[in-house]
Structures are given as structure tokens and as C-alpha cells.
C-alpha positions as MATLAB code, in Angstrom:
seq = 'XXXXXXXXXXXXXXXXXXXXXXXXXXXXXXXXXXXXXXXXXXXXXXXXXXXXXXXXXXXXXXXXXXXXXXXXXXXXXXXXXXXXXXXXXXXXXXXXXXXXXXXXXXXXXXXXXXXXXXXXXXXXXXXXXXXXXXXXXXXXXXXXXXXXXXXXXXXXXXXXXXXXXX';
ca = [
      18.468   -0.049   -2.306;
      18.041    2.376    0.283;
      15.068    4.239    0.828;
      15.056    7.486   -0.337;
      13.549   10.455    1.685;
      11.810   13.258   -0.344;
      12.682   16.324    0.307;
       9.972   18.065    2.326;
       9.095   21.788    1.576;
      11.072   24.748    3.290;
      10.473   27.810    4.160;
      13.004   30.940    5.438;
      11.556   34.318    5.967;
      13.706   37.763    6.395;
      12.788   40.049    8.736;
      13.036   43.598    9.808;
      14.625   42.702   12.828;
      14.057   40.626   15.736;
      11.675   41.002   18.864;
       8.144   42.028   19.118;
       7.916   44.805   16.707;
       9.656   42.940   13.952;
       7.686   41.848   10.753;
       8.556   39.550    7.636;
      10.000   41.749    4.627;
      10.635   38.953    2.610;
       9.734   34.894    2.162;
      10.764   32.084    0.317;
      10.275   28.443    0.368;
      11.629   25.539   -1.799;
       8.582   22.654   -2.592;
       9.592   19.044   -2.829;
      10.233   19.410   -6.413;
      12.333   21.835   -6.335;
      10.727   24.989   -7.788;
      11.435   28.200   -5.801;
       9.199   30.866   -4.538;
      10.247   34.013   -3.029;
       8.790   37.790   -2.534;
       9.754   41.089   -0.904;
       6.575   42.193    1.577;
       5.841   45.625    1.508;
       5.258   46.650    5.293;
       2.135   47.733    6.598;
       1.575   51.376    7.700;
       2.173   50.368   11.408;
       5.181   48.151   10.552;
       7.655   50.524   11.539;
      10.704   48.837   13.250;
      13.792   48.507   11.629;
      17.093   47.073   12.682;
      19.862   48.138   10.980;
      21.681   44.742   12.196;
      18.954   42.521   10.792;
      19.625   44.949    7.484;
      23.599   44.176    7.844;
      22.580   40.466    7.416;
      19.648   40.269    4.817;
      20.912   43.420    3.208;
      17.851   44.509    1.992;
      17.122   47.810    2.666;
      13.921   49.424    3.643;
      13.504   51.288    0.452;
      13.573   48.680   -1.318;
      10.647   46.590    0.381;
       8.985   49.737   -0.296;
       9.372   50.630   -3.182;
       9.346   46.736   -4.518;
       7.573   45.268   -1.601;
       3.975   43.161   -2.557;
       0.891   44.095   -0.629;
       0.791   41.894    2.394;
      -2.995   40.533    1.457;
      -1.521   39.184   -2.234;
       1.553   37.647   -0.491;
      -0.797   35.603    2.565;
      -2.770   34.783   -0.732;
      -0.033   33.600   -2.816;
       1.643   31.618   -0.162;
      -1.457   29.491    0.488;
      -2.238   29.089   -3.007;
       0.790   27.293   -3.589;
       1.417   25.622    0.283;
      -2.165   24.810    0.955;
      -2.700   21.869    2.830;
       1.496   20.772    3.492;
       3.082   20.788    6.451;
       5.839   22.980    5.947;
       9.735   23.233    7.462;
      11.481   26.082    9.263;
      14.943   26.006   10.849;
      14.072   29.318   12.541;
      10.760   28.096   13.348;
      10.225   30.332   16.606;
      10.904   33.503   14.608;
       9.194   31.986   11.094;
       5.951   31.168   12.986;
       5.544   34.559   14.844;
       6.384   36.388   11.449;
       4.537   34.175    9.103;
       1.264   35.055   11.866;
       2.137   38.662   11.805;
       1.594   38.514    7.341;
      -1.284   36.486    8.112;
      -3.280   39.193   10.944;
      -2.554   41.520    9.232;
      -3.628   40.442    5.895;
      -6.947   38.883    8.090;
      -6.553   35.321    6.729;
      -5.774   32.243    8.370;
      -2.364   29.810    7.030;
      -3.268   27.116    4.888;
      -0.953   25.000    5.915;
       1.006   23.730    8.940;
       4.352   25.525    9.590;
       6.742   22.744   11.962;
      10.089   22.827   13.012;
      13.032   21.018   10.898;
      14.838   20.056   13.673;
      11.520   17.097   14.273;
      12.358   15.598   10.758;
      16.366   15.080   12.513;
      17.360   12.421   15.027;
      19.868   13.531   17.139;
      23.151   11.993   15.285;
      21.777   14.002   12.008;
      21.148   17.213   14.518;
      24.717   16.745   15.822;
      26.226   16.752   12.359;
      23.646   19.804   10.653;
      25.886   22.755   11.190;
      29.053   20.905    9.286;
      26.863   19.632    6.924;
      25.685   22.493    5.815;
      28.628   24.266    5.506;
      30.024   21.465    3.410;
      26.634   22.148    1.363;
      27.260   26.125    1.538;
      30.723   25.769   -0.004;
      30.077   23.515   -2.560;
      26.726   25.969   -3.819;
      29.587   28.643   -3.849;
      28.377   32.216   -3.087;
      24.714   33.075   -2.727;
      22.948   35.850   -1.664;
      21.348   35.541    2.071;
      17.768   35.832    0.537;
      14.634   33.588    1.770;
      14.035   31.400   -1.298;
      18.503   31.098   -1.046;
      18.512   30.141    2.154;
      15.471   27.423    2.117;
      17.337   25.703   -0.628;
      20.329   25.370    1.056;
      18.110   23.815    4.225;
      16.542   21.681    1.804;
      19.558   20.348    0.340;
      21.540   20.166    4.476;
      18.230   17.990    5.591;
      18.523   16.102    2.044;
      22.085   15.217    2.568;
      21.428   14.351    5.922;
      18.694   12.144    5.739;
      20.165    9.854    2.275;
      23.064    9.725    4.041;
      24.335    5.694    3.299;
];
């Protein structure tokens, strides 16, 4: 029998655009057993930016981060409670760290865990093949919304296919 790898936990975070004044509106991650977590972030005061390109693609409008957003403290807090201590996987990681620090300053706590990029749990044949693959996973999930806690599945389930790949 082969062995099997675990899925690791993912994380995806939406943003209001990209660039230095850009700032996480909403995150979601996927743990190794397969419950979800995802939250709108209600922007700070200075969090001003807004790219109505980075809206075309997460379509979540403004209003409604404010209007349904979470305080930024009770998100950082939430996140650790339930990531403390994992090492955690971004396919975006460049963006995902510097947004994921951004929740963190300004909600003056530190991570709880270690945010790493996907692409080190790949070799390079599984790298090669990660776009098809998840397209052949996209299409066979059928239509879902291009939300955080969406997307992280769907990177789970690429790297899961990948990896117990016979």
C-alpha cells in the first residue's frame, strides 16, 4: 500500500488589491481534517485602498466588509486560536505573508503559527503538472464562488491529488 500524505492545512486570503497599500478583507483556510474557516475583515480606519480589479475578481465589495467585516483584533485572535503552532500553506505566499502581517500589526499580535509556501511541499514533476491538475479538480467541484475558505479547499484537494498520485 502506498503511503498516504495528509493533507496539510491551507490558507487563501482576499485582498483589497495588490501593492503596498493593499490589506486582507477576507481569509480562509482548510485544516487537515477538513473543516473550513473563513471571515470577512473589516478594514482599519487607515485601510483605505481599493482596487476595483481586485473587486472584479473576489467580488466582494467594500460595503460589504464594512458593514459585515470582523474587527481585525478578533480575526488575528481567531486565526491563532485555531492555527496555533502548524505550519501553514499558501499558493500566493508572497502576497498571503505580507497581508496576513498587515492583520497581525495592526491588530498588535504576533502569528501563531508558521505561514510557508505550497510550492516546497511539490517536487518539480508535481509543480509541472499543478495548473492542469487543478483545473481537472476545479471542474469536477463544479462552480464555486472565488472566496478564501473556496479557494484553500480547492488547493488542498490540487496538492492532495498530486501528492497520492499512484
Amino acid at each position: 500500500m502506498p503511503d498516504v500524505f495528509s493533507a496539510p492545512t491551507v490558507l487563501d486570503v482576499e485582498a483589497s488589491g495588490f501593492g503596498r497599500n493593499s490589506y486582507p478583507i477576507e481569509i480562509g483556510f482548510v485544516l487537515p481534517n477538513g473543516h473550513a474557516f473563513c471571515t470577512l475583515i473589516r478594514p482599519e480606519a487607515h485601510w483605505t485602498h481599493w482596487d476595483a480589479q481586485a473587486e472584479a475578481t473576489h467580488h466582494i465589495p467594500r460595503a460589504l466588509i464594512l458593514q459585515r467585516g470582523v474587527a481585525v483584533p478578533e480575526v488575528a485572535r481567531a486565526i491563532n486560536a485555531q492555527l496555533a503552532g502548524q505550519t501553514v500553506y499558501s499558493d500566493g505566499w508572497v502576497n498571503d505573508y505580507s497581508w496576513i502581517a498587515a492583520l497581525f500589526d495592526a491588530a498588535d499580535m504576533s502569528p501563531a503559527f508558521k505561514l510557508e509556501n505550497l510550492r516546497a511541499l511539490l517536487d518539480d514533476e508535481q509543480a509541472d503538472q499543478w495548473h492542469a491538475i487543478k483545473a481537472q479538480v476545479s471542474s469536477e467541484r463544479g462552480t464555486q464562488r472565488h472566496r478564501a475558505s473556496a479557494d484553500a479547499r480547492l488547493l488542498q484537494l490540487t496538492l492532495l491529488r498530486l501528492r497520492n498520485a499512484v
